[in-house]
Amino acid sequence: MAMQPTKKKRLASLPQDLIELILVRLPVSDLLRCCGVCKQWDGIIRDPQFTMAHLRRARPRPLLFFQRGRASGKSFPSEAVLFDEAWSPSTRDVPVIDPDDFLCASCNGLVCLYSSNSTIKIANLATGESMHLAKPVKYATEYQSSFYSFGFSPATNEYKIVHFLPGQKLHPAGGSFSVIQVYTLGDDKWRDVRTLEVVSLYCVKQSGVVNVDGAMYWLTHDKESNWRRAVISFDLRDECLEIIRLPKVDFADPAFANPFCYWITEIDSKVSVAAVQARRDSVLARKLHIWTLDNKVEKSWTQKYSIELPALSVLGPHFIYEDKIIMHSRNGGIYCHELTSQRFTIDDTKLVKLLDSSPRSYENTQSYMCVKSLVRLDAYKKAGMVRTRKRKEGWKLKKWEAWEHDRSKIEELWRSGHRIQQRMHEMAHVIGAAISLNLPAPPDQDSPHRRLNWVRVTDMLESHVDSLDAPWKVLVQAADAFSSETKKMIPAADQAKQRNEEESEAGPSRPKRKRKPSSRFDSSTWTT
């Protein structure tokens, strides 16, 4: 009988192209584990062509970034939440975010992060790999995260960082710029690229930058357009700029004022521009217009959506993902709604709440498109200006430890408060009192929202402790009344028995009780 082939031989007998077709359909987390199966699989997964083939199949997911800030007198770190295909949020999928980072851009699974106290960082969210780059020599001292962007050129297979350099005599928060600094990943220096004309820096800060098909796009001022904006295209291959005029649109709706807010975004891999109008009779009600650039050469535009919004705002610049639009309220709630047609009104009853980000300000919340990819940074670490961090800096590690320690203490107080509330409810049920306590149960140990919302828990617990006074007084009064009623309900016989027992313990002055003789002895046998 012929010997059966071993498992190793059976795997080796599969054609490599068939193995590639199987592996390319796996998620990144599984592929990272498959690298250790054998050398053949490791070589396939590490191949740049396989990486790009896997990247083309990946579906972008919403990535929300919450900048560091303060609330209720306490500081909290930067945090990011990534949604999966089922729209379930997770903070564990973005471990490369440090407490003082600002997110500048996302491209092909790589994110560009900036911190005022460190270098620029490029990191892969899926693999956790990161590299640090020296900042350009000429850079402003404020608002740096708004002035960087990061993109990819398919024509040259290059990743580039763009820095919008503010004019030296202008405040960096506004004004204009005429020089763009460009760095290609793997090079040893930044390069200056002059613009055709002075470009609005305010529009870049307020409206954002998108990277579509090897070019970056942002908005600038344009007095000739009724949008009051124009689009600037920066080709990452040739590093040349071009102005694209927006279509002529009639915003003369008597119920709405002129557009007051603009964003540049990406919808279905196309550059899109959004404008918001507010109702004249209600500032909270708004209309959102979205136009898409169909042909860059002919500069032709098509209106994609016209949506009436309730008292919610969109999360610019990336607020539309496939068939959903993401919005936020001023109280910290983040919602999504189906895109039912090109013209429709948001139905409040059909809003789906994704998460609660309070007390983090909605003004400091950013949205991006992100994919999980295998893009490696090894090829770019040979450049002289690249500094790879081997371990987390001590000051950042201490900050994380301090925040985690504070959060764990707050969660323990929360659990203790919830246990006390349960005991009070049990006591109220026994004595027949009616109290109202609504402290929610603390999150599970592995809940994705533990690090996102823990700052506002302090205020909630303080408010809950203050509200315990009234229920406690009700319990005390009900307990006293319950004790009095219980005493009245004791039978008279039991009271007499209790008195006799008390008298028996009083001493010899108590009259002796006659004892009945035993049936075994006659009374004559008793002796004194």
Coordinates of C-alpha atoms in Angstrom, one line a residue:
M1 CA 0.0 0.0 0.0
A2 CA 1.4 3.4 -1.0
M3 CA 2.1 5.8 1.9
Q4 CA -0.3 8.7 2.4
P5 CA 1.4 12.1 1.8
T6 CA 2.1 14.2 4.9
K7 CA 0.3 17.5 5.5
K8 CA 3.4 19.4 4.6
K9 CA 3.6 17.7 1.3
R10 CA -0.1 18.3 0.6
L11 CA 0.3 22.0 1.2
A12 CA 3.4 22.2 -1.0
S13 CA 1.6 20.5 -3.8
L14 CA -0.9 23.4 -4.2
P15 CA 0.0 25.8 -7.0
Q16 CA 1.3 29.1 -5.7
D17 CA -1.3 31.1 -7.7
L18 CA -4.0 29.1 -5.9
I19 CA -2.5 29.8 -2.5
E20 CA -2.3 33.5 -3.4
L21 CA -6.0 33.5 -4.4
I22 CA -6.9 32.0 -1.0
L23 CA -4.7 34.3 1.1
V24 CA -5.7 37.5 -0.6
R25 CA -9.2 37.0 0.7
L26 CA -8.2 36.8 4.3
P27 CA -8.2 39.7 6.7
V28 CA -5.0 41.3 7.8
S29 CA -5.1 39.8 11.3
D30 CA -5.2 36.3 9.8
L31 CA -2.5 37.0 7.3
L32 CA -0.2 38.2 10.0
R33 CA -0.6 34.8 11.7
C34 CA -0.2 33.0 8.4
C35 CA 3.3 34.5 8.0
G36 CA 4.6 31.9 10.5
V37 CA 3.1 28.9 8.7
C38 CA 6.0 28.4 6.3
K39 CA 8.6 30.4 4.3
Q40 CA 6.5 30.2 1.1
W41 CA 3.4 31.8 2.7
D42 CA 5.6 34.4 4.4
G43 CA 7.2 35.3 1.1
I44 CA 3.8 35.6 -0.6
I45 CA 2.3 37.8 2.1
R46 CA 5.4 40.1 2.2
D47 CA 5.5 40.6 -1.5
P48 CA 4.6 44.2 -2.5
Q49 CA 2.4 43.1 -5.4
F50 CA 0.4 40.9 -3.0
T51 CA 0.1 43.8 -0.6
M52 CA -1.4 46.0 -3.3
A53 CA -3.7 43.3 -4.5
H54 CA -5.0 42.8 -1.0
L55 CA -5.3 46.6 -0.6
R56 CA -7.5 46.9 -3.7
R57 CA -9.9 44.4 -2.1
A58 CA -10.1 46.1 1.2
R59 CA -13.2 48.1 2.1
P60 CA -12.7 51.5 3.7
R61 CA -14.2 51.9 7.2
P62 CA -15.0 55.1 9.2
L63 CA -12.2 56.2 11.6
L64 CA -13.2 58.8 14.2
F65 CA -10.4 60.7 16.0
F66 CA -11.0 62.7 19.2
Q67 CA -8.3 65.2 19.9
R68 CA -6.8 65.6 23.4
G69 CA -8.5 68.3 25.5
R70 CA -10.0 69.1 28.9
A71 CA -13.4 68.6 30.4
S72 CA -14.7 69.1 33.9
G73 CA -11.3 70.4 35.0
K74 CA -9.6 67.1 33.9
S75 CA -7.4 66.4 30.8
F76 CA -7.9 63.4 28.6
P77 CA -5.7 61.9 25.9
S78 CA -6.2 61.7 22.1
E79 CA -8.3 58.6 21.2
A80 CA -9.5 57.0 18.0
V81 CA -12.4 54.6 17.2
L82 CA -12.5 52.3 14.2
F83 CA -15.8 50.8 13.0
D84 CA -15.9 47.4 11.4
E85 CA -18.2 46.2 8.6
A86 CA -21.0 45.7 11.1
W87 CA -20.6 49.3 12.3
S88 CA -19.4 48.1 15.7
P89 CA -16.9 50.6 17.3
S90 CA -13.5 49.5 18.7
T91 CA -10.7 51.5 20.3
R92 CA -8.4 48.4 20.5
D93 CA -7.8 48.5 16.7
V94 CA -5.8 51.7 16.8
P95 CA -3.0 51.0 19.3
V96 CA -0.5 53.4 17.6
I97 CA -2.3 56.5 18.9
D98 CA -0.2 58.2 21.6
P99 CA -1.9 60.5 24.2
D100 CA -0.6 63.7 22.6
D101 CA -1.0 62.8 18.9
F102 CA -3.0 64.7 16.3
L103 CA -4.2 62.7 13.3
C104 CA -3.4 64.5 10.0
A105 CA -4.4 62.0 7.3
S106 CA -5.1 58.4 6.5
C107 CA -4.1 56.6 3.3
N108 CA -3.8 52.8 2.4
G109 CA -4.0 51.8 6.1
L110 CA -1.2 54.2 7.1
V111 CA -1.9 57.2 9.2
C112 CA 0.1 60.4 9.6
L113 CA 0.3 61.6 13.2
Y114 CA 1.7 64.8 14.5
S115 CA 2.7 65.9 18.0
S116 CA 4.1 69.3 19.0
N117 CA 6.7 67.5 21.3
S118 CA 8.0 64.9 18.9
T119 CA 8.6 64.0 15.3
I120 CA 6.0 63.3 12.6
K121 CA 4.9 59.7 12.8
I122 CA 3.7 57.3 10.0
A123 CA 2.1 54.2 11.4
N124 CA 0.2 51.2 10.2
L125 CA -3.0 50.7 12.2
A126 CA -3.2 46.9 11.5
T127 CA 0.4 45.9 12.1
G128 CA 1.3 48.4 14.7
E129 CA 4.5 49.3 12.8
S130 CA 5.6 52.9 12.9
M131 CA 8.4 55.2 11.9
H132 CA 9.4 58.7 12.9
L133 CA 10.4 61.5 10.5
A134 CA 12.1 64.8 11.2
K135 CA 9.9 67.9 10.8
P136 CA 10.7 70.4 8.1
V137 CA 13.1 73.2 9.2
K138 CA 10.5 75.9 8.3
Y139 CA 7.4 75.2 10.1
A140 CA 5.0 77.3 12.2
T141 CA 4.7 77.0 15.9
E142 CA 0.9 76.6 16.2
Y143 CA -1.9 74.5 14.7
Q144 CA 0.5 72.1 13.0
S145 CA -1.8 69.2 12.7
S146 CA -4.1 71.1 10.3
F147 CA -1.2 72.0 8.0
Y148 CA 0.0 68.4 7.1
S149 CA -1.5 65.9 4.8
F150 CA -0.4 62.5 3.5
G151 CA -1.1 60.7 0.2
F152 CA -0.1 58.0 -2.3
S153 CA 0.8 58.2 -6.0
P154 CA -0.1 55.0 -7.8
A155 CA 1.8 56.1 -10.9
T156 CA 5.1 56.2 -9.0
N157 CA 4.2 54.0 -6.0
E158 CA 5.3 56.7 -3.6
Y159 CA 3.9 58.1 -0.4
K160 CA 4.3 61.8 0.2
I161 CA 3.7 64.2 3.1
V162 CA 2.6 67.7 2.3
H163 CA 3.2 70.7 4.6
F164 CA 1.3 73.9 4.0
L165 CA 3.8 76.6 5.0
P166 CA 2.1 79.7 6.4
G167 CA 3.3 83.1 5.3
Q168 CA 5.9 84.4 7.7
K169 CA 4.0 87.7 8.4
L170 CA 0.6 86.0 8.8
H171 CA -0.9 84.3 11.8
P172 CA -0.7 80.6 11.2
A173 CA -4.4 80.1 12.0
G174 CA -5.6 82.0 8.9
G175 CA -4.2 84.1 6.0
S176 CA -2.6 82.4 3.0
F177 CA 0.4 80.5 1.8
S178 CA 2.5 80.4 -1.4
V179 CA 4.9 77.5 -0.7
I180 CA 4.2 73.8 -0.2
Q181 CA 6.8 71.6 1.4
V182 CA 6.8 68.0 0.1
Y183 CA 8.6 65.0 1.5
T184 CA 8.7 61.6 -0.3
L185 CA 8.9 58.7 2.1
G186 CA 12.4 57.3 1.9
D187 CA 14.1 60.6 0.8
D188 CA 16.5 62.6 3.0
K189 CA 15.1 66.1 2.8
W190 CA 12.0 68.2 2.3
R191 CA 11.5 70.1 -1.0
D192 CA 9.7 73.5 -1.5
V193 CA 7.1 73.7 -4.3
R194 CA 5.7 77.2 -5.1
T195 CA 2.0 77.7 -5.8
L196 CA 0.7 79.5 -8.9
E197 CA -0.9 82.1 -6.6
V198 CA -1.4 82.9 -3.0
V199 CA -3.7 80.2 -1.6
S200 CA -6.1 80.4 1.4
L201 CA -4.7 78.7 4.4
Y202 CA -8.0 79.2 6.3
C203 CA -9.9 77.0 3.8
V204 CA -7.3 74.2 4.3
K205 CA -7.7 74.4 8.0
Q206 CA -11.5 74.5 8.0
S207 CA -12.4 72.3 5.0
G208 CA -9.6 69.6 5.0
V209 CA -7.6 67.8 2.4
V210 CA -8.5 64.6 0.5
N211 CA -6.3 62.2 -1.5
V212 CA -8.0 60.7 -4.6
D213 CA -6.3 58.8 -7.4
G214 CA -2.8 60.2 -6.9
A215 CA -3.7 63.8 -6.2
M216 CA -4.5 66.0 -3.2
Y217 CA -7.5 68.3 -3.3
W218 CA -8.4 71.2 -1.0
L219 CA -10.5 74.4 -1.2
T220 CA -9.4 78.0 -1.6
H221 CA -11.3 81.4 -1.8
D222 CA -12.8 82.3 -5.1
K223 CA -14.8 85.5 -5.4
E224 CA -16.1 84.8 -8.9
S225 CA -17.9 81.6 -7.9
N226 CA -21.3 81.7 -6.1
W227 CA -19.8 78.9 -3.9
R228 CA -17.2 81.5 -2.9
R229 CA -14.8 78.6 -3.2
A230 CA -12.6 76.8 -5.8
V231 CA -10.8 73.5 -5.8
I232 CA -7.0 73.2 -6.0
S233 CA -5.5 69.9 -7.3
F234 CA -2.0 68.9 -6.4
D235 CA -0.7 66.0 -8.5
L236 CA 1.6 63.9 -6.4
R237 CA 3.5 62.5 -9.4
D238 CA 4.4 65.7 -11.2
E239 CA 4.0 68.0 -8.1
C240 CA 2.0 70.6 -10.1
L241 CA -1.1 72.5 -9.0
E242 CA -4.3 73.2 -10.9
I243 CA -7.4 75.2 -10.1
I244 CA -10.8 73.5 -10.8
R245 CA -13.8 75.8 -10.8
L246 CA -17.0 74.7 -9.1
P247 CA -20.3 74.5 -11.0
K248 CA -22.7 77.4 -11.1
V249 CA -25.4 76.5 -8.6
D250 CA -28.5 78.5 -7.8
F251 CA -28.7 78.7 -4.0
A252 CA -31.6 81.2 -4.1
D253 CA -34.1 79.3 -2.0
P254 CA -36.2 81.8 0.0
A255 CA -36.3 79.4 2.9
F256 CA -32.5 79.1 3.2
A257 CA -29.7 81.6 3.5
N258 CA -26.5 81.5 1.5
P259 CA -24.1 78.6 2.2
F260 CA -21.9 79.2 5.2
C261 CA -19.9 76.0 5.6
Y262 CA -17.9 74.0 3.0
W263 CA -16.1 70.7 2.9
I264 CA -14.1 68.8 0.4
T265 CA -14.7 65.0 0.6
E266 CA -14.5 61.7 -1.3
I267 CA -17.5 59.7 -2.4
D268 CA -17.2 56.6 -4.4
S269 CA -13.5 57.3 -5.1
K270 CA -14.5 60.7 -6.6
V271 CA -13.7 64.2 -5.4
S272 CA -16.8 65.9 -3.9
V273 CA -17.6 69.3 -2.5
A274 CA -20.3 69.9 0.1
A275 CA -22.1 73.2 1.1
V276 CA -24.4 73.8 4.0
Q277 CA -27.3 76.2 4.1
A278 CA -29.3 77.1 7.2
R279 CA -33.0 77.8 7.3
R280 CA -33.9 81.4 7.9
D281 CA -36.6 80.6 10.5
S282 CA -34.5 78.0 12.3
V283 CA -30.7 77.9 12.7
L284 CA -30.7 74.2 13.7
A285 CA -32.4 73.0 10.4
R286 CA -30.0 72.9 7.5
K287 CA -29.7 71.7 3.9
L288 CA -26.7 69.8 2.7
H289 CA -25.7 70.0 -1.0
I290 CA -23.1 67.6 -2.4
W291 CA -21.6 67.8 -5.9
T292 CA -19.2 65.2 -7.4
L293 CA -16.3 65.8 -9.9
D294 CA -17.1 63.4 -12.7
N295 CA -14.3 64.4 -15.1
K296 CA -11.1 66.1 -14.0
V297 CA -10.1 67.1 -17.5
E298 CA -13.4 68.5 -18.6
K299 CA -14.1 69.8 -15.0
S300 CA -17.7 68.5 -15.1
W301 CA -19.7 68.2 -11.9
T302 CA -22.9 66.3 -11.0
Q303 CA -25.1 66.9 -8.0
K304 CA -25.0 63.8 -5.9
Y305 CA -27.2 64.6 -2.9
S306 CA -29.5 67.3 -1.5
I307 CA -30.3 66.4 2.2
E308 CA -32.3 68.3 4.8
L309 CA -30.7 67.9 8.2
P310 CA -32.3 68.2 11.6
A311 CA -30.5 69.6 14.6
L312 CA -27.4 67.6 13.7
S313 CA -24.1 68.4 11.9
V314 CA -22.0 66.3 9.6
L315 CA -18.6 65.1 10.6
G316 CA -16.4 66.7 7.9
P317 CA -14.6 66.1 5.7
H318 CA -15.3 62.4 5.5
F319 CA -18.9 62.0 6.6
I320 CA -20.4 59.6 3.9
Y321 CA -19.4 55.9 3.8
E322 CA -21.0 53.8 1.1
D323 CA -24.7 54.1 1.8
K324 CA -24.6 55.9 5.2
I325 CA -24.1 59.5 6.4
I326 CA -22.5 60.1 9.8
M327 CA -23.6 63.0 11.9
H328 CA -23.1 64.3 15.5
S329 CA -25.2 66.2 18.0
R330 CA -23.9 68.9 20.4
N331 CA -24.5 66.6 23.4
G332 CA -21.8 64.2 22.1
G333 CA -24.0 61.6 20.4
I334 CA -22.8 60.3 17.0
Y335 CA -25.4 58.8 14.6
C336 CA -25.7 57.3 11.2
H337 CA -28.6 57.4 8.7
E338 CA -29.2 55.5 5.4
L339 CA -28.8 57.5 2.2
T340 CA -32.2 56.6 0.8
S341 CA -32.2 58.8 -2.4
Q342 CA -30.5 61.8 -3.9
R343 CA -33.0 64.2 -2.3
F344 CA -34.5 63.4 1.1
T345 CA -34.9 64.6 4.7
I346 CA -33.2 63.0 7.6
D347 CA -35.8 61.1 9.6
D348 CA -35.1 61.4 13.4
T349 CA -36.8 58.1 14.0
K350 CA -34.4 56.2 11.7
L351 CA -31.2 57.5 13.2
V352 CA -28.9 54.8 14.6
K353 CA -26.7 55.9 17.5
L354 CA -23.1 54.7 17.0
L355 CA -21.6 55.9 20.2
D356 CA -21.5 58.7 22.9
S357 CA -18.3 60.7 22.7
S358 CA -19.1 63.3 25.5
P359 CA -17.6 65.2 27.1
R360 CA -15.2 65.5 24.1
S361 CA -16.1 68.5 22.0
Y362 CA -17.7 67.9 18.6
E363 CA -15.4 70.6 17.3
N364 CA -12.4 68.5 18.1
T365 CA -13.8 65.3 16.4
Q366 CA -12.5 64.3 13.0
S367 CA -13.5 61.6 10.6
Y368 CA -11.4 59.7 8.1
M369 CA -11.6 56.7 5.8
C370 CA -9.3 53.9 6.8
V371 CA -8.5 50.3 5.6
K372 CA -6.5 47.6 7.3
S373 CA -3.5 46.8 5.1
L374 CA -0.2 45.0 5.0
V375 CA 1.8 48.1 3.7
R376 CA 5.2 47.8 5.3
L377 CA 7.5 50.6 6.3
D378 CA 10.8 48.6 6.2
A379 CA 11.7 49.9 2.8
Y380 CA 11.7 53.5 4.0
K381 CA 13.8 53.1 7.2
K382 CA 17.2 53.4 5.5
A383 CA 16.8 57.1 4.9
G384 CA 19.1 59.3 7.1
M385 CA 16.2 61.4 8.4
V386 CA 14.2 58.5 9.6
R387 CA 14.3 57.7 13.3
T388 CA 12.6 54.5 14.4
R389 CA 11.5 54.6 18.0
K390 CA 12.4 51.3 19.8
R391 CA 10.2 51.9 22.8
K392 CA 7.6 54.4 24.1
E393 CA 9.2 57.5 25.6
G394 CA 9.1 57.6 29.4
W395 CA 7.0 60.8 29.7
K396 CA 4.3 59.3 27.4
L397 CA 4.3 56.0 29.2
K398 CA 3.9 57.8 32.5
K399 CA 1.0 59.8 31.1
W400 CA -0.8 56.7 29.9
E401 CA -0.2 55.0 33.2
A402 CA -1.6 58.0 35.1
W403 CA -4.7 58.2 32.9
E404 CA -5.2 54.4 33.3
H405 CA -4.8 54.6 37.0
D406 CA -7.3 57.5 37.3
R407 CA -9.8 55.6 35.1
S408 CA -9.4 52.4 37.1
K409 CA -10.1 54.3 40.4
I410 CA -13.2 55.9 38.8
E411 CA -14.5 52.6 37.5
E412 CA -14.1 51.0 41.0
L413 CA -16.1 53.9 42.5
W414 CA -18.7 53.4 39.8
R415 CA -19.0 49.6 40.6
S416 CA -19.2 50.4 44.3
G417 CA -21.9 53.0 43.7
H418 CA -23.9 50.5 41.6
R419 CA -23.7 47.8 44.3
I420 CA -24.9 50.3 46.9
Q421 CA -27.8 51.3 44.6
Q422 CA -28.8 47.6 44.2
R423 CA -28.8 47.2 48.0
M424 CA -31.0 50.2 48.4
H425 CA -33.4 48.9 45.9
E426 CA -33.6 45.6 47.7
M427 CA -34.2 47.3 51.1
A428 CA -36.9 49.5 49.5
H429 CA -38.6 46.4 48.2
V430 CA -38.6 44.7 51.6
I431 CA -40.1 47.7 53.5
G432 CA -42.4 48.7 50.7
A433 CA -40.8 52.1 49.9
A434 CA -40.8 53.7 46.5
I435 CA -37.4 55.2 45.4
S436 CA -35.9 56.1 42.1
L437 CA -32.2 55.5 41.4
N438 CA -30.9 55.4 37.8
L439 CA -27.1 54.9 38.0
P440 CA -26.3 52.7 34.9
A441 CA -24.2 49.6 35.3
P442 CA -20.5 50.1 34.8
P443 CA -19.0 48.8 31.5
D444 CA -17.5 45.4 31.0
Q445 CA -13.7 45.0 31.4
D446 CA -13.3 44.6 27.6
S447 CA -15.8 47.2 26.5
P448 CA -14.5 49.4 23.6
H449 CA -15.9 52.5 25.2
R450 CA -14.0 52.3 28.5
R451 CA -11.2 54.6 27.4
L452 CA -13.4 56.9 25.3
N453 CA -16.0 58.0 27.8
W454 CA -14.4 57.6 31.2
V455 CA -13.8 61.3 31.7
R456 CA -17.5 62.2 32.0
V457 CA -18.1 59.4 34.5
T458 CA -16.8 61.6 37.4
D459 CA -19.5 64.2 36.9
M460 CA -22.1 61.5 36.6
L461 CA -21.0 59.8 39.9
E462 CA -20.9 63.2 41.7
S463 CA -24.4 64.0 40.5
H464 CA -25.6 60.5 41.5
V465 CA -24.1 60.9 45.1
D466 CA -25.9 64.2 45.5
S467 CA -29.1 62.7 44.4
L468 CA -28.9 59.9 47.1
D469 CA -30.0 62.2 50.0
A470 CA -33.7 62.2 49.1
P471 CA -34.0 58.4 48.6
W472 CA -32.1 57.8 51.8
K473 CA -34.5 60.0 53.8
V474 CA -37.4 58.0 52.3
L475 CA -35.8 54.7 53.3
V476 CA -35.1 55.9 56.9
Q477 CA -38.7 57.1 57.3
A478 CA -40.1 53.9 55.8
A479 CA -37.9 51.8 58.0
D480 CA -39.1 53.6 61.1
A481 CA -42.7 53.2 60.1
F482 CA -42.1 49.6 59.3
S483 CA -40.5 49.0 62.7
S484 CA -43.5 50.6 64.5
E485 CA -46.0 48.6 62.6
T486 CA -44.1 45.4 63.3
K487 CA -44.2 46.1 67.1
K488 CA -48.0 46.6 67.0
M489 CA -48.5 43.3 65.2
I490 CA -46.9 41.2 67.9
P491 CA -49.6 38.9 69.6
A492 CA -50.5 39.6 73.2
A493 CA -49.5 36.1 74.2
D494 CA -46.0 36.7 72.9
Q495 CA -45.9 39.9 74.8
A496 CA -46.9 38.1 78.1
K497 CA -44.3 35.4 77.4
Q498 CA -41.7 38.1 76.9
R499 CA -42.7 39.8 80.2
N500 CA -42.4 36.5 82.1
E501 CA -39.0 35.9 80.7
E502 CA -38.0 39.3 81.7
E503 CA -39.3 38.8 85.3
S504 CA -37.4 35.4 85.6
E505 CA -34.2 37.2 84.9
A506 CA -35.0 39.9 87.5
G507 CA -33.9 37.9 90.7
P508 CA -35.1 36.1 93.9
S509 CA -38.0 38.6 94.6
R510 CA -40.0 36.8 91.9
P511 CA -42.6 34.4 93.3
K512 CA -41.6 30.7 93.0
R513 CA -43.6 28.6 90.5
K514 CA -45.1 25.4 91.7
R515 CA -43.5 22.4 90.1
K516 CA -45.7 19.4 89.1
P517 CA -44.3 16.1 90.6
S518 CA -42.9 13.6 88.4
S519 CA -45.0 10.5 87.7
R520 CA -42.1 8.3 88.8
F521 CA -42.1 9.5 92.4
D522 CA -44.8 9.9 95.0
S523 CA -45.1 13.1 96.9
S524 CA -44.3 11.3 100.1
T525 CA -40.8 10.5 98.9
W526 CA -39.9 14.2 98.7
T527 CA -37.6 15.5 101.4
T528 CA -37.0 19.0 102.5

